[in-house]
Amino acid sequence: MSTRPLTVAVTGLNATDNPAPGVGVIRSLRDAPGFRGRIVGLAYDALDSGLYARDIGLDAGWLIPYPSQGVEALRERLRFIHAARPIDVLVPTLDSELPGFIELEPELREWGIRMFLPTREQLELRQKSRLADLGARAGLEVPASKALSDVSELYRIQAEIPYPLMVKGVFYGAVLARSPDEAAAAFHATAARWGLPVIAQRWHAGEEYDVVAVGDGRGGMVGAVPMKKLLLSDKGKGWAGVAVRDPNLLEAARRFFAATSWRGPCELEILRTAEGRYLLIEVNPRFPAWSYLAAGAGQNLPWAVVQLALGDSLAPLPDFRAGTLFVRISLDQIATLAELQALTTGGLSRLEEHLP
Amino acid sequence: MDPLQRLRDLAVSESGFVFDPYSGQTYSLNPSGQVALEAVRRGEGPEAVAEALRLRFEVDPGQDLARDVAEFLRALREQGWPAPGAEGP
C-alpha cells in the first residue's frame, strides 16, 4: 500500500440529476484509510457542481477542454496544469474523454502522470455496436443489437429485432421505443447528441442490475460490487440503490475480465429476465456515478485503481456488505464569486485555506 | 443455486423487515408471517407450518388455519420463492 503523499486528478465533476462519476470517485478516495494525498478536480465547465462540493475536499480545480477540441488541446492544458500542480495519478471518468487519455497515456507516463486505463482495443471491443462479439467471446448472453446509420432501417428492423426496442447512443442515452415512429424520433435525438451509429437493441422484460468492477489487465478481477436500483430519476438514473450478492452477476464480471483482460474500472449492466436468464446489455468503460456505494459497502475500488496505477501491490480486497444502500441527494451549495472567477480565468486553489 | 438455500440467506429483522441479498428486494412480514417463513426456511411442509403458528399464537377454533397457510405459501410462490404445497391446498 502506498504511503507517499499523492496528488490525484479526477475528471467528471458535473453532478446534476444525471451525474458524472467524479464526485463519487473522489469521496471514495477521501474515505480510503491509506490515502493521504491531494485531489485535483478537472472539469469542463466553471459551474460543474463538484468543483464547489466542499465536503470532498478538492485542493484545486481546473478546466480542461472538451474532447471535441482534440487531443492536442488536452495535452497542452494538462502540461500547464501539471506544471502548476504536479499530478501523480489521473482518473478519467467519462466515456467520451477516454480515447484522448488513452492516446496520451505514454506521454503522460513520461511526465510522471500514471493512469490505469483499458487499451484502445479493449475500449473498442465493449462498444455497443460490438456487443454480440463481446458476448460470444466471454460466453455471456446478450440481447440482439444492430448498429444503424440510417433512420429508414428502423422501419424494416422488426424481422430482426421486434418492437418495443431500445434506441441507444454510441456513448450515452437509452430510449424505449414502441413503434418505428417513436424509434425514428429517438434516432434523430440520439444522433444529434452523440453522433452515428445509433444502436437498436432488443428489449427484454426483467430486472436490471449494475456491477461496478475493476480488472487487473491480465484477465483477473480486482473487485466487484453488484447493485440493484431502488429508485430512478426521471432520466432513468439510479437515485437510490442497494448492494446485492447474486453470484451470477459476479461470475458475469469474471467472465468479462477473463475474455478481455480489461484494465481498469468498468460498469456492467446486466438484465435478469423473468425466466432467470442473465443478459449483458452494456459495458461502460469507466466508474459509474454510484461508485461510492462500493466504498461504502467495504470495497474501495477507486482507491484500488489509484494503487494499481502507481504499480503498488494490492492486497485482496475485502468482501462487500450486501444490503448497503445509497440514497442520492440534491442540495444547494454556496460558493463565492472569487471561486467562479478563479475557475474561469485560471485555476482554483484551496491549498491556502489549509495553511495555519 | 439451491432455492431453499436462497430462502435461508434472506436477512430477516426482528421487526419483520426482509431483505433478499441476491435480488435487492425487500418485504415486510407481520408476526405470524415471520413464524410461517421461519418454518418454511427450515424446510417444513404446510402442516408443520400451521403447527408452528398454533404453538406460537392463540388460534380461534373457527379459523381455517390450513387455508391461511396455503394462502401464505401461494404468496411466496408468486414472488418466486420455493414453498411447499405447489399443487395448492
CSV table of C-alpha atoms in Angstrom, one decimal:
chain,number,residue,atom,x,y,z
A,1,MET,CA,0.0,0.0,0.0
A,2,SER,CA,1.3,3.4,-0.9
A,3,THR,CA,2.1,5.8,1.9
A,4,ARG,CA,3.6,8.6,-0.2
A,5,PRO,CA,1.6,11.9,-0.3
A,6,LEU,CA,-0.1,11.8,-3.7
A,7,THR,CA,-1.8,14.2,-6.0
A,8,VAL,CA,-4.7,12.5,-7.8
A,9,ALA,CA,-6.6,14.3,-10.5
A,10,VAL,CA,-10.2,13.2,-11.3
A,11,THR,CA,-12.4,14.3,-14.1
A,12,GLY,CA,-16.2,14.2,-14.4
A,13,LEU,CA,-17.3,16.7,-11.8
A,14,ASN,CA,-20.7,17.6,-13.2
A,15,ALA,CA,-23.1,16.3,-10.5
A,16,THR,CA,-26.6,17.1,-11.7
A,17,ASP,CA,-29.5,14.7,-11.8
A,18,ASN,CA,-27.5,12.8,-14.4
A,19,PRO,CA,-24.3,12.9,-12.5
A,20,ALA,CA,-20.8,12.2,-13.8
A,21,PRO,CA,-18.8,9.8,-11.7
A,22,GLY,CA,-16.1,12.1,-10.5
A,23,VAL,CA,-17.6,13.2,-7.1
A,24,GLY,CA,-18.2,9.6,-6.1
A,25,VAL,CA,-14.7,8.6,-7.1
A,26,ILE,CA,-13.3,11.5,-5.0
A,27,ARG,CA,-15.4,10.7,-2.0
A,28,SER,CA,-14.2,7.1,-2.2
A,29,LEU,CA,-10.6,8.2,-2.2
A,30,ARG,CA,-11.2,10.5,0.8
A,31,ASP,CA,-12.6,7.6,2.7
A,32,ALA,CA,-9.6,5.3,2.0
A,33,PRO,CA,-7.6,5.0,5.2
A,34,GLY,CA,-4.4,4.7,3.1
A,35,PHE,CA,-4.9,7.8,1.1
A,36,ARG,CA,-3.3,10.9,2.5
A,37,GLY,CA,-3.0,13.0,-0.7
A,38,ARG,CA,-4.3,15.9,-2.5
A,39,ILE,CA,-7.1,15.8,-5.0
A,40,VAL,CA,-7.4,18.0,-8.1
A,41,GLY,CA,-10.7,18.3,-10.0
A,42,LEU,CA,-10.6,18.5,-13.7
A,43,ALA,CA,-13.9,20.0,-15.0
A,44,TYR,CA,-15.3,21.0,-18.3
A,45,ASP,CA,-17.4,24.0,-17.0
A,46,ALA,CA,-16.7,26.5,-14.3
A,47,LEU,CA,-20.1,25.7,-12.9
A,48,ASP,CA,-19.6,21.9,-12.7
A,49,SER,CA,-21.1,21.4,-9.2
A,50,GLY,CA,-18.4,19.0,-7.9
A,51,LEU,CA,-15.9,21.9,-8.0
A,52,TYR,CA,-18.0,23.5,-5.2
A,53,ALA,CA,-18.5,20.4,-3.1
A,54,ARG,CA,-16.5,21.4,0.0
A,55,ASP,CA,-17.1,18.0,1.7
A,56,ILE,CA,-15.0,16.2,-0.9
A,57,GLY,CA,-12.0,18.5,-0.1
A,58,LEU,CA,-10.8,19.4,-3.5
A,59,ASP,CA,-7.4,21.0,-3.2
A,60,ALA,CA,-7.5,22.6,-6.6
A,61,GLY,CA,-9.8,22.7,-9.7
A,62,TRP,CA,-9.0,23.4,-13.3
A,63,LEU,CA,-11.0,23.5,-16.5
A,64,ILE,CA,-9.9,21.2,-19.3
A,65,PRO,CA,-11.0,21.3,-23.0
A,66,TYR,CA,-14.0,19.2,-24.2
A,67,PRO,CA,-13.0,16.0,-26.0
A,68,SER,CA,-14.3,17.6,-29.2
A,69,GLN,CA,-11.4,20.1,-29.1
A,70,GLY,CA,-9.0,17.3,-29.8
A,71,VAL,CA,-6.0,15.6,-28.1
A,72,GLU,CA,-3.6,18.5,-28.8
A,73,ALA,CA,-5.7,20.9,-26.8
A,74,LEU,CA,-5.9,18.4,-23.9
A,75,ARG,CA,-2.2,17.8,-24.0
A,76,GLU,CA,-1.4,21.5,-23.7
A,77,ARG,CA,-3.9,22.1,-21.0
A,78,LEU,CA,-2.6,19.1,-18.9
A,79,ARG,CA,1.0,20.3,-19.5
A,80,PHE,CA,0.0,23.7,-18.0
A,81,ILE,CA,-1.8,22.1,-15.0
A,82,HIS,CA,0.9,19.6,-14.3
A,83,ALA,CA,3.5,22.4,-14.2
A,84,ALA,CA,1.4,24.3,-11.7
A,85,ARG,CA,0.4,21.3,-9.6
A,86,PRO,CA,2.2,18.1,-10.4
A,87,ILE,CA,-0.1,15.2,-10.8
A,88,ASP,CA,0.8,11.6,-9.8
A,89,VAL,CA,-2.3,9.8,-10.9
A,90,LEU,CA,-5.1,10.8,-13.2
A,91,VAL,CA,-8.5,9.0,-13.1
A,92,PRO,CA,-10.7,9.9,-16.2
A,93,THR,CA,-14.3,9.0,-15.6
A,94,LEU,CA,-16.2,9.9,-18.8
A,95,ASP,CA,-16.6,7.7,-21.8
A,96,SER,CA,-16.1,10.4,-24.3
A,97,GLU,CA,-12.7,11.5,-22.9
A,98,LEU,CA,-11.2,8.0,-22.8
A,99,PRO,CA,-9.8,7.9,-26.4
A,100,GLY,CA,-7.9,11.1,-25.8
A,101,PHE,CA,-6.5,10.0,-22.5
A,102,ILE,CA,-5.5,6.5,-23.9
A,103,GLU,CA,-3.7,8.2,-26.7
A,104,LEU,CA,-1.9,10.5,-24.3
A,105,GLU,CA,-1.1,7.7,-21.8
A,106,PRO,CA,2.6,7.0,-22.9
A,107,GLU,CA,3.4,10.7,-22.9
A,108,LEU,CA,1.7,11.4,-19.6
A,109,ARG,CA,3.6,8.5,-18.1
A,110,GLU,CA,6.9,10.2,-19.2
A,111,TRP,CA,5.8,13.3,-17.4
A,112,GLY,CA,5.1,11.2,-14.2
A,113,ILE,CA,1.3,11.0,-14.5
A,114,ARG,CA,0.0,7.4,-14.2
A,115,MET,CA,-3.4,6.1,-15.2
A,116,PHE,CA,-5.0,2.7,-15.1
A,117,LEU,CA,-7.0,2.5,-18.3
A,118,PRO,CA,-8.1,-0.1,-20.8
A,119,THR,CA,-6.3,-0.3,-24.1
A,120,ARG,CA,-7.8,1.2,-27.3
A,121,GLU,CA,-8.6,-2.4,-28.5
A,122,GLN,CA,-10.4,-3.2,-25.2
A,123,LEU,CA,-12.3,0.1,-25.5
A,124,GLU,CA,-13.5,-0.8,-29.0
A,125,LEU,CA,-14.4,-4.3,-28.0
A,126,ARG,CA,-17.0,-3.1,-25.5
A,127,GLN,CA,-18.6,-0.7,-27.9
A,128,LYS,CA,-22.4,-1.1,-28.0
A,129,SER,CA,-22.2,-1.9,-31.8
A,130,ARG,CA,-19.9,-4.9,-31.0
A,131,LEU,CA,-21.9,-6.4,-28.0
A,132,ALA,CA,-22.6,-9.6,-29.9
A,133,ASP,CA,-18.8,-10.2,-30.4
A,134,LEU,CA,-18.1,-9.5,-26.8
A,135,GLY,CA,-20.9,-11.8,-25.6
A,136,ALA,CA,-19.6,-14.7,-27.8
A,137,ARG,CA,-16.0,-14.1,-26.6
A,138,ALA,CA,-17.0,-14.0,-22.9
A,139,GLY,CA,-19.6,-16.7,-23.0
A,140,LEU,CA,-22.3,-14.2,-21.9
A,141,GLU,CA,-25.8,-14.0,-23.4
A,142,VAL,CA,-26.5,-10.6,-24.9
A,143,PRO,CA,-29.7,-9.1,-26.4
A,144,ALA,CA,-29.9,-8.8,-30.2
A,145,SER,CA,-28.4,-5.5,-31.3
A,146,LYS,CA,-27.9,-3.7,-34.5
A,147,ALA,CA,-25.8,-0.5,-35.3
A,148,LEU,CA,-27.8,1.8,-37.5
A,149,SER,CA,-26.6,4.7,-39.6
A,150,ASP,CA,-29.8,5.4,-41.5
A,151,VAL,CA,-33.2,6.0,-39.8
A,152,SER,CA,-35.1,4.1,-42.5
A,153,GLU,CA,-33.7,0.9,-41.2
A,154,LEU,CA,-36.0,1.3,-38.2
A,155,TYR,CA,-39.0,0.7,-40.5
A,156,ARG,CA,-37.5,-2.7,-41.7
A,157,ILE,CA,-35.9,-3.9,-38.5
A,158,GLN,CA,-38.9,-5.8,-37.0
A,159,ALA,CA,-37.8,-9.2,-38.5
A,160,GLU,CA,-34.5,-9.0,-36.6
A,161,ILE,CA,-35.5,-7.0,-33.5
A,162,PRO,CA,-39.2,-6.8,-32.7
A,163,TYR,CA,-40.8,-3.7,-31.1
A,164,PRO,CA,-40.6,-2.5,-28.4
A,165,LEU,CA,-36.8,-2.0,-28.7
A,166,MET,CA,-34.2,0.2,-27.1
A,167,VAL,CA,-32.6,3.1,-29.1
A,168,LYS,CA,-29.1,3.8,-27.7
A,169,GLY,CA,-26.5,6.4,-28.3
A,170,VAL,CA,-22.9,5.4,-29.1
A,171,PHE,CA,-21.8,6.9,-25.8
A,172,TYR,CA,-24.9,7.6,-23.6
A,173,GLY,CA,-28.6,7.5,-23.7
A,174,ALA,CA,-31.2,4.8,-24.0
A,175,VAL,CA,-34.9,5.3,-25.0
A,176,LEU,CA,-37.6,2.6,-25.1
A,177,ALA,CA,-39.4,2.9,-28.5
A,178,ARG,CA,-42.7,1.1,-29.0
A,179,SER,CA,-43.1,1.8,-32.7
A,180,PRO,CA,-41.0,2.7,-35.8
A,181,ASP,CA,-42.2,6.3,-35.5
A,182,GLU,CA,-41.1,6.5,-31.8
A,183,ALA,CA,-37.8,4.9,-32.7
A,184,ALA,CA,-37.2,7.3,-35.5
A,185,ALA,CA,-37.7,10.3,-33.2
A,186,ALA,CA,-35.3,8.7,-30.7
A,187,PHE,CA,-32.9,8.0,-33.5
A,188,HIS,CA,-32.7,11.7,-34.6
A,189,ALA,CA,-32.4,13.0,-31.0
A,190,THR,CA,-29.7,10.5,-30.2
A,191,ALA,CA,-27.8,11.0,-33.4
A,192,ALA,CA,-27.9,14.8,-32.9
A,193,ARG,CA,-26.4,14.5,-29.5
A,194,TRP,CA,-24.0,11.6,-29.8
A,195,GLY,CA,-23.5,11.1,-33.5
A,196,LEU,CA,-23.7,7.9,-35.5
A,197,PRO,CA,-24.2,5.0,-35.3
A,198,VAL,CA,-27.3,4.7,-33.3
A,199,ILE,CA,-27.8,1.3,-31.7
A,200,ALA,CA,-31.1,-0.6,-31.8
A,201,GLN,CA,-31.3,-3.3,-29.1
A,202,ARG,CA,-33.9,-5.9,-28.3
A,203,TRP,CA,-35.9,-5.1,-25.2
A,204,HIS,CA,-36.4,-7.9,-22.6
A,205,ALA,CA,-38.7,-7.8,-19.6
A,206,GLY,CA,-36.7,-8.2,-16.4
A,207,GLU,CA,-34.8,-6.6,-13.5
A,208,GLU,CA,-31.7,-4.6,-14.3
A,209,TYR,CA,-28.6,-4.9,-12.2
A,210,ASP,CA,-25.4,-3.0,-12.5
A,211,VAL,CA,-21.9,-4.1,-11.4
A,212,VAL,CA,-19.0,-1.8,-10.7
A,213,ALA,CA,-15.8,-3.7,-11.2
A,214,VAL,CA,-12.1,-3.3,-11.8
A,215,GLY,CA,-10.0,-5.6,-14.0
A,216,ASP,CA,-6.3,-6.1,-13.4
A,217,GLY,CA,-5.4,-6.0,-17.1
A,218,ARG,CA,-4.3,-9.7,-17.0
A,219,GLY,CA,-7.7,-11.3,-17.1
A,220,GLY,CA,-8.3,-11.1,-13.4
A,221,MET,CA,-10.9,-9.3,-11.4
A,222,VAL,CA,-9.7,-7.0,-8.6
A,223,GLY,CA,-13.1,-6.5,-7.1
A,224,ALA,CA,-16.7,-6.0,-8.0
A,225,VAL,CA,-19.9,-4.9,-6.3
A,226,PRO,CA,-23.3,-5.5,-7.9
A,227,MET,CA,-26.2,-3.1,-7.3
A,228,LYS,CA,-30.0,-3.0,-7.7
A,229,LYS,CA,-31.5,0.3,-8.4
A,230,LEU,CA,-34.3,1.1,-5.9
A,231,LEU,CA,-35.4,4.5,-7.2
A,232,LEU,CA,-34.9,6.1,-10.6
A,233,SER,CA,-34.8,9.8,-11.5
A,234,ASP,CA,-37.0,10.9,-14.4
A,235,LYS,CA,-33.9,10.4,-16.6
A,236,GLY,CA,-33.8,6.8,-15.6
A,237,LYS,CA,-30.7,7.2,-13.5
A,238,GLY,CA,-30.4,5.4,-10.2
A,239,TRP,CA,-31.3,7.8,-7.3
A,240,ALA,CA,-31.1,5.0,-4.7
A,241,GLY,CA,-29.7,1.5,-4.9
A,242,VAL,CA,-28.6,-1.4,-2.8
A,243,ALA,CA,-25.6,-3.7,-3.0
A,244,VAL,CA,-26.6,-7.3,-3.7
A,245,ARG,CA,-24.9,-10.6,-3.8
A,246,ASP,CA,-26.1,-12.6,-6.7
A,247,PRO,CA,-23.2,-15.0,-7.6
A,248,ASN,CA,-24.3,-15.0,-11.3
A,249,LEU,CA,-23.6,-11.2,-11.5
A,250,LEU,CA,-20.1,-11.6,-10.1
A,251,GLU,CA,-19.5,-14.6,-12.4
A,252,ALA,CA,-20.5,-12.5,-15.4
A,253,ALA,CA,-18.0,-9.8,-14.4
A,254,ARG,CA,-15.3,-12.5,-14.0
A,255,ARG,CA,-16.0,-13.8,-17.5
A,256,PHE,CA,-15.9,-10.4,-19.0
A,257,PHE,CA,-12.4,-9.7,-17.5
A,258,ALA,CA,-11.1,-13.2,-18.4
A,259,ALA,CA,-12.3,-12.7,-22.0
A,260,THR,CA,-11.0,-9.2,-22.5
A,261,SER,CA,-8.1,-8.8,-20.0
A,262,TRP,CA,-9.8,-5.5,-19.2
A,263,ARG,CA,-7.5,-3.0,-17.4
A,264,GLY,CA,-9.2,-0.5,-15.1
A,265,PRO,CA,-12.7,0.2,-13.9
A,266,CYS,CA,-16.0,-0.5,-15.7
A,267,GLU,CA,-19.7,-0.9,-15.1
A,268,LEU,CA,-21.6,-3.9,-16.4
A,269,GLU,CA,-25.3,-3.5,-17.0
A,270,ILE,CA,-27.0,-6.9,-16.7
A,271,LEU,CA,-30.7,-7.8,-17.1
A,272,ARG,CA,-32.1,-10.8,-15.2
A,273,THR,CA,-35.1,-11.9,-17.1
A,274,ALA,CA,-38.3,-13.3,-15.5
A,275,GLU,CA,-37.1,-16.8,-16.6
A,276,GLY,CA,-33.8,-16.3,-14.8
A,277,ARG,CA,-31.5,-15.6,-17.8
A,278,TYR,CA,-28.7,-13.1,-17.4
A,279,LEU,CA,-28.2,-10.8,-20.4
A,280,LEU,CA,-25.3,-8.4,-20.6
A,281,ILE,CA,-26.8,-5.3,-22.1
A,282,GLU,CA,-24.0,-2.8,-21.8
A,283,VAL,CA,-20.4,-2.3,-20.6
A,284,ASN,CA,-19.4,1.2,-19.6
A,285,PRO,CA,-15.6,1.7,-19.7
A,286,ARG,CA,-15.3,3.7,-16.5
A,287,PHE,CA,-16.5,4.1,-13.0
A,288,PRO,CA,-20.3,4.7,-12.7
A,289,ALA,CA,-21.7,7.6,-10.8
A,290,TRP,CA,-22.7,5.3,-7.9
A,291,SER,CA,-19.1,4.1,-7.3
A,292,TYR,CA,-19.2,5.4,-3.7
A,293,LEU,CA,-21.6,2.6,-2.8
A,294,ALA,CA,-18.8,0.1,-3.4
A,295,ALA,CA,-16.6,2.0,-0.9
A,296,GLY,CA,-19.5,2.3,1.5
A,297,ALA,CA,-20.1,-1.4,1.2
A,298,GLY,CA,-16.5,-2.2,2.0
A,299,GLN,CA,-14.7,-2.4,-1.4
A,300,ASN,CA,-13.0,0.9,-2.2
A,301,LEU,CA,-12.5,0.3,-5.9
A,302,PRO,CA,-11.4,3.9,-6.8
A,303,TRP,CA,-8.6,3.6,-4.3
A,304,ALA,CA,-7.6,0.2,-5.7
A,305,VAL,CA,-7.4,1.8,-9.2
A,306,VAL,CA,-5.1,4.6,-7.9
A,307,GLN,CA,-2.8,2.0,-6.3
A,308,LEU,CA,-2.8,-0.1,-9.4
A,309,ALA,CA,-1.9,3.0,-11.5
A,310,LEU,CA,1.1,3.6,-9.2
A,311,GLY,CA,2.2,-0.1,-9.7
A,312,ASP,CA,1.7,-0.8,-6.0
A,313,SER,CA,1.0,-4.4,-4.9
A,314,LEU,CA,-2.6,-4.7,-3.9
A,315,ALA,CA,-3.8,-6.9,-1.1
A,316,PRO,CA,-7.0,-8.8,-1.9
A,317,LEU,CA,-10.0,-6.5,-1.4
A,318,PRO,CA,-12.3,-7.3,1.5
A,319,ASP,CA,-15.7,-8.7,0.8
A,320,PHE,CA,-18.6,-6.2,0.4
A,321,ARG,CA,-21.7,-6.0,2.6
A,322,ALA,CA,-24.8,-6.8,0.7
A,323,GLY,CA,-27.7,-4.7,1.8
A,324,THR,CA,-25.6,-1.4,1.9
A,325,LEU,CA,-27.7,1.3,0.3
A,326,PHE,CA,-27.1,4.7,-1.3
A,327,VAL,CA,-29.7,7.4,-1.4
A,328,ARG,CA,-28.7,10.4,-3.5
A,329,ILE,CA,-29.4,14.0,-2.5
A,330,SER,CA,-29.8,17.2,-4.4
A,331,LEU,CA,-28.7,20.3,-2.5
A,332,ASP,CA,-27.7,23.9,-3.0
A,333,GLN,CA,-24.0,24.6,-2.4
A,334,ILE,CA,-22.9,28.1,-1.5
A,335,ALA,CA,-19.9,29.4,-3.5
A,336,THR,CA,-18.1,32.7,-3.8
A,337,LEU,CA,-17.7,34.9,-6.8
A,338,ALA,CA,-13.9,34.6,-6.2
A,339,GLU,CA,-14.1,30.8,-6.8
A,340,LEU,CA,-16.1,31.2,-10.0
A,341,GLN,CA,-13.6,33.9,-11.1
A,342,ALA,CA,-10.6,31.8,-10.3
A,343,LEU,CA,-12.0,28.8,-12.2
A,344,THR,CA,-13.0,30.9,-15.2
A,345,THR,CA,-9.7,32.8,-15.5
A,346,GLY,CA,-7.1,30.2,-14.4
A,347,GLY,CA,-7.5,27.6,-11.8
A,348,LEU,CA,-8.9,27.3,-8.3
A,349,SER,CA,-6.6,26.5,-5.4
A,350,ARG,CA,-7.8,25.9,-1.9
A,351,LEU,CA,-4.4,24.9,-0.6
A,352,GLU,CA,-4.1,28.4,1.0
A,353,GLU,CA,-7.2,27.6,3.1
A,354,HIS,CA,-5.3,24.7,4.7
A,355,LEU,CA,-2.4,26.8,5.8
A,356,PRO,CA,-2.3,27.7,9.5
B,1,MET,CA,-28.3,-22.2,-6.7
B,2,ASP,CA,-30.4,-24.2,-4.3
B,3,PRO,CA,-33.7,-22.3,-3.9
B,4,LEU,CA,-34.1,-23.3,-0.3
B,5,GLN,CA,-30.6,-22.0,0.4
B,6,ARG,CA,-31.6,-18.7,-1.2
B,7,LEU,CA,-34.6,-18.6,1.2
B,8,ARG,CA,-32.3,-19.3,4.1
B,9,ASP,CA,-30.0,-16.5,3.1
B,10,LEU,CA,-32.8,-13.9,3.5
B,11,ALA,CA,-32.0,-11.3,6.1
B,12,VAL,CA,-35.0,-11.1,8.4
B,13,SER,CA,-35.0,-8.5,11.2
B,14,GLU,CA,-36.9,-8.8,14.5
B,15,SER,CA,-39.5,-6.3,13.2
B,16,GLY,CA,-40.2,-8.5,10.1
B,17,PHE,CA,-38.3,-6.5,7.6
B,18,VAL,CA,-36.9,-8.9,5.0
B,19,PHE,CA,-34.0,-8.3,2.6
B,20,ASP,CA,-33.1,-10.6,-0.2
B,21,PRO,CA,-29.3,-10.1,-0.7
B,22,TYR,CA,-29.5,-11.7,-4.2
B,23,SER,CA,-32.1,-9.5,-5.8
B,24,GLY,CA,-32.1,-6.4,-3.5
B,25,GLN,CA,-35.9,-6.9,-3.0
B,26,THR,CA,-37.4,-6.0,0.4
B,27,TYR,CA,-40.5,-7.3,2.1
B,28,SER,CA,-42.5,-6.7,5.3
B,29,LEU,CA,-43.9,-9.5,7.3
B,30,ASN,CA,-46.3,-9.4,10.2
B,31,PRO,CA,-45.5,-11.6,13.3
B,32,SER,CA,-47.4,-14.6,12.0
B,33,GLY,CA,-45.8,-14.3,8.6
B,34,GLN,CA,-42.4,-14.3,10.3
B,35,VAL,CA,-43.2,-17.5,12.1
B,36,ALA,CA,-44.5,-19.1,8.9
B,37,LEU,CA,-41.4,-18.0,7.0
B,38,GLU,CA,-39.1,-19.4,9.6
B,39,ALA,CA,-40.9,-22.8,9.3
B,40,VAL,CA,-40.6,-22.7,5.5
B,41,ARG,CA,-36.9,-21.9,5.8
B,42,ARG,CA,-36.5,-25.0,8.0
B,43,GLY,CA,-37.9,-27.0,5.1
B,44,GLU,CA,-41.3,-27.7,6.8
B,45,GLY,CA,-44.4,-28.6,4.9
B,46,PRO,CA,-47.8,-26.9,5.2
B,47,GLU,CA,-49.0,-28.9,8.2
B,48,ALA,CA,-45.8,-28.2,10.2
B,49,VAL,CA,-46.1,-24.5,9.2
B,50,ALA,CA,-49.6,-24.5,10.7
B,51,GLU,CA,-48.4,-26.3,13.8
B,52,ALA,CA,-45.7,-23.7,14.3
B,53,LEU,CA,-48.3,-21.0,14.2
B,54,ARG,CA,-50.6,-22.9,16.5
B,55,LEU,CA,-47.7,-23.2,19.1
B,56,ARG,CA,-46.8,-19.5,18.9
B,57,PHE,CA,-50.3,-17.8,18.6
B,58,GLU,CA,-53.7,-18.3,20.0
B,59,VAL,CA,-55.7,-19.6,17.1
B,60,ASP,CA,-59.5,-19.1,17.1
B,61,PRO,CA,-61.2,-22.5,16.8
B,62,GLY,CA,-63.3,-21.2,13.9
B,63,GLN,CA,-60.2,-20.0,12.0
B,64,ASP,CA,-59.2,-22.1,8.9
B,65,LEU,CA,-55.5,-22.1,9.6
B,66,ALA,CA,-54.8,-24.6,6.8
B,67,ARG,CA,-56.3,-22.2,4.3
B,68,ASP,CA,-54.4,-19.2,5.7
B,69,VAL,CA,-51.1,-21.2,5.5
B,70,ALA,CA,-51.9,-22.2,1.9
B,71,GLU,CA,-52.5,-18.6,1.0
B,72,PHE,CA,-49.2,-17.5,2.6
B,73,LEU,CA,-47.3,-20.3,0.7
B,74,ARG,CA,-49.0,-19.3,-2.5
B,75,ALA,CA,-48.0,-15.7,-2.0
B,76,LEU,CA,-44.4,-16.9,-1.5
B,77,ARG,CA,-44.5,-18.9,-4.7
B,78,GLU,CA,-46.0,-15.9,-6.6
B,79,GLN,CA,-42.9,-13.9,-5.5
B,80,GLY,CA,-40.7,-16.7,-7.0
B,81,TRP,CA,-39.8,-18.3,-3.7
B,82,PRO,CA,-39.8,-22.1,-3.2
B,83,ALA,CA,-42.6,-23.1,-0.9
B,84,PRO,CA,-44.2,-26.5,-0.1
B,85,GLY,CA,-47.6,-27.5,-1.5
B,86,ALA,CA,-47.2,-26.2,-5.1
B,87,GLU,CA,-50.2,-28.3,-6.0
B,88,GLY,CA,-52.3,-26.0,-3.9
B,89,PRO,CA,-54.5,-26.6,-0.9
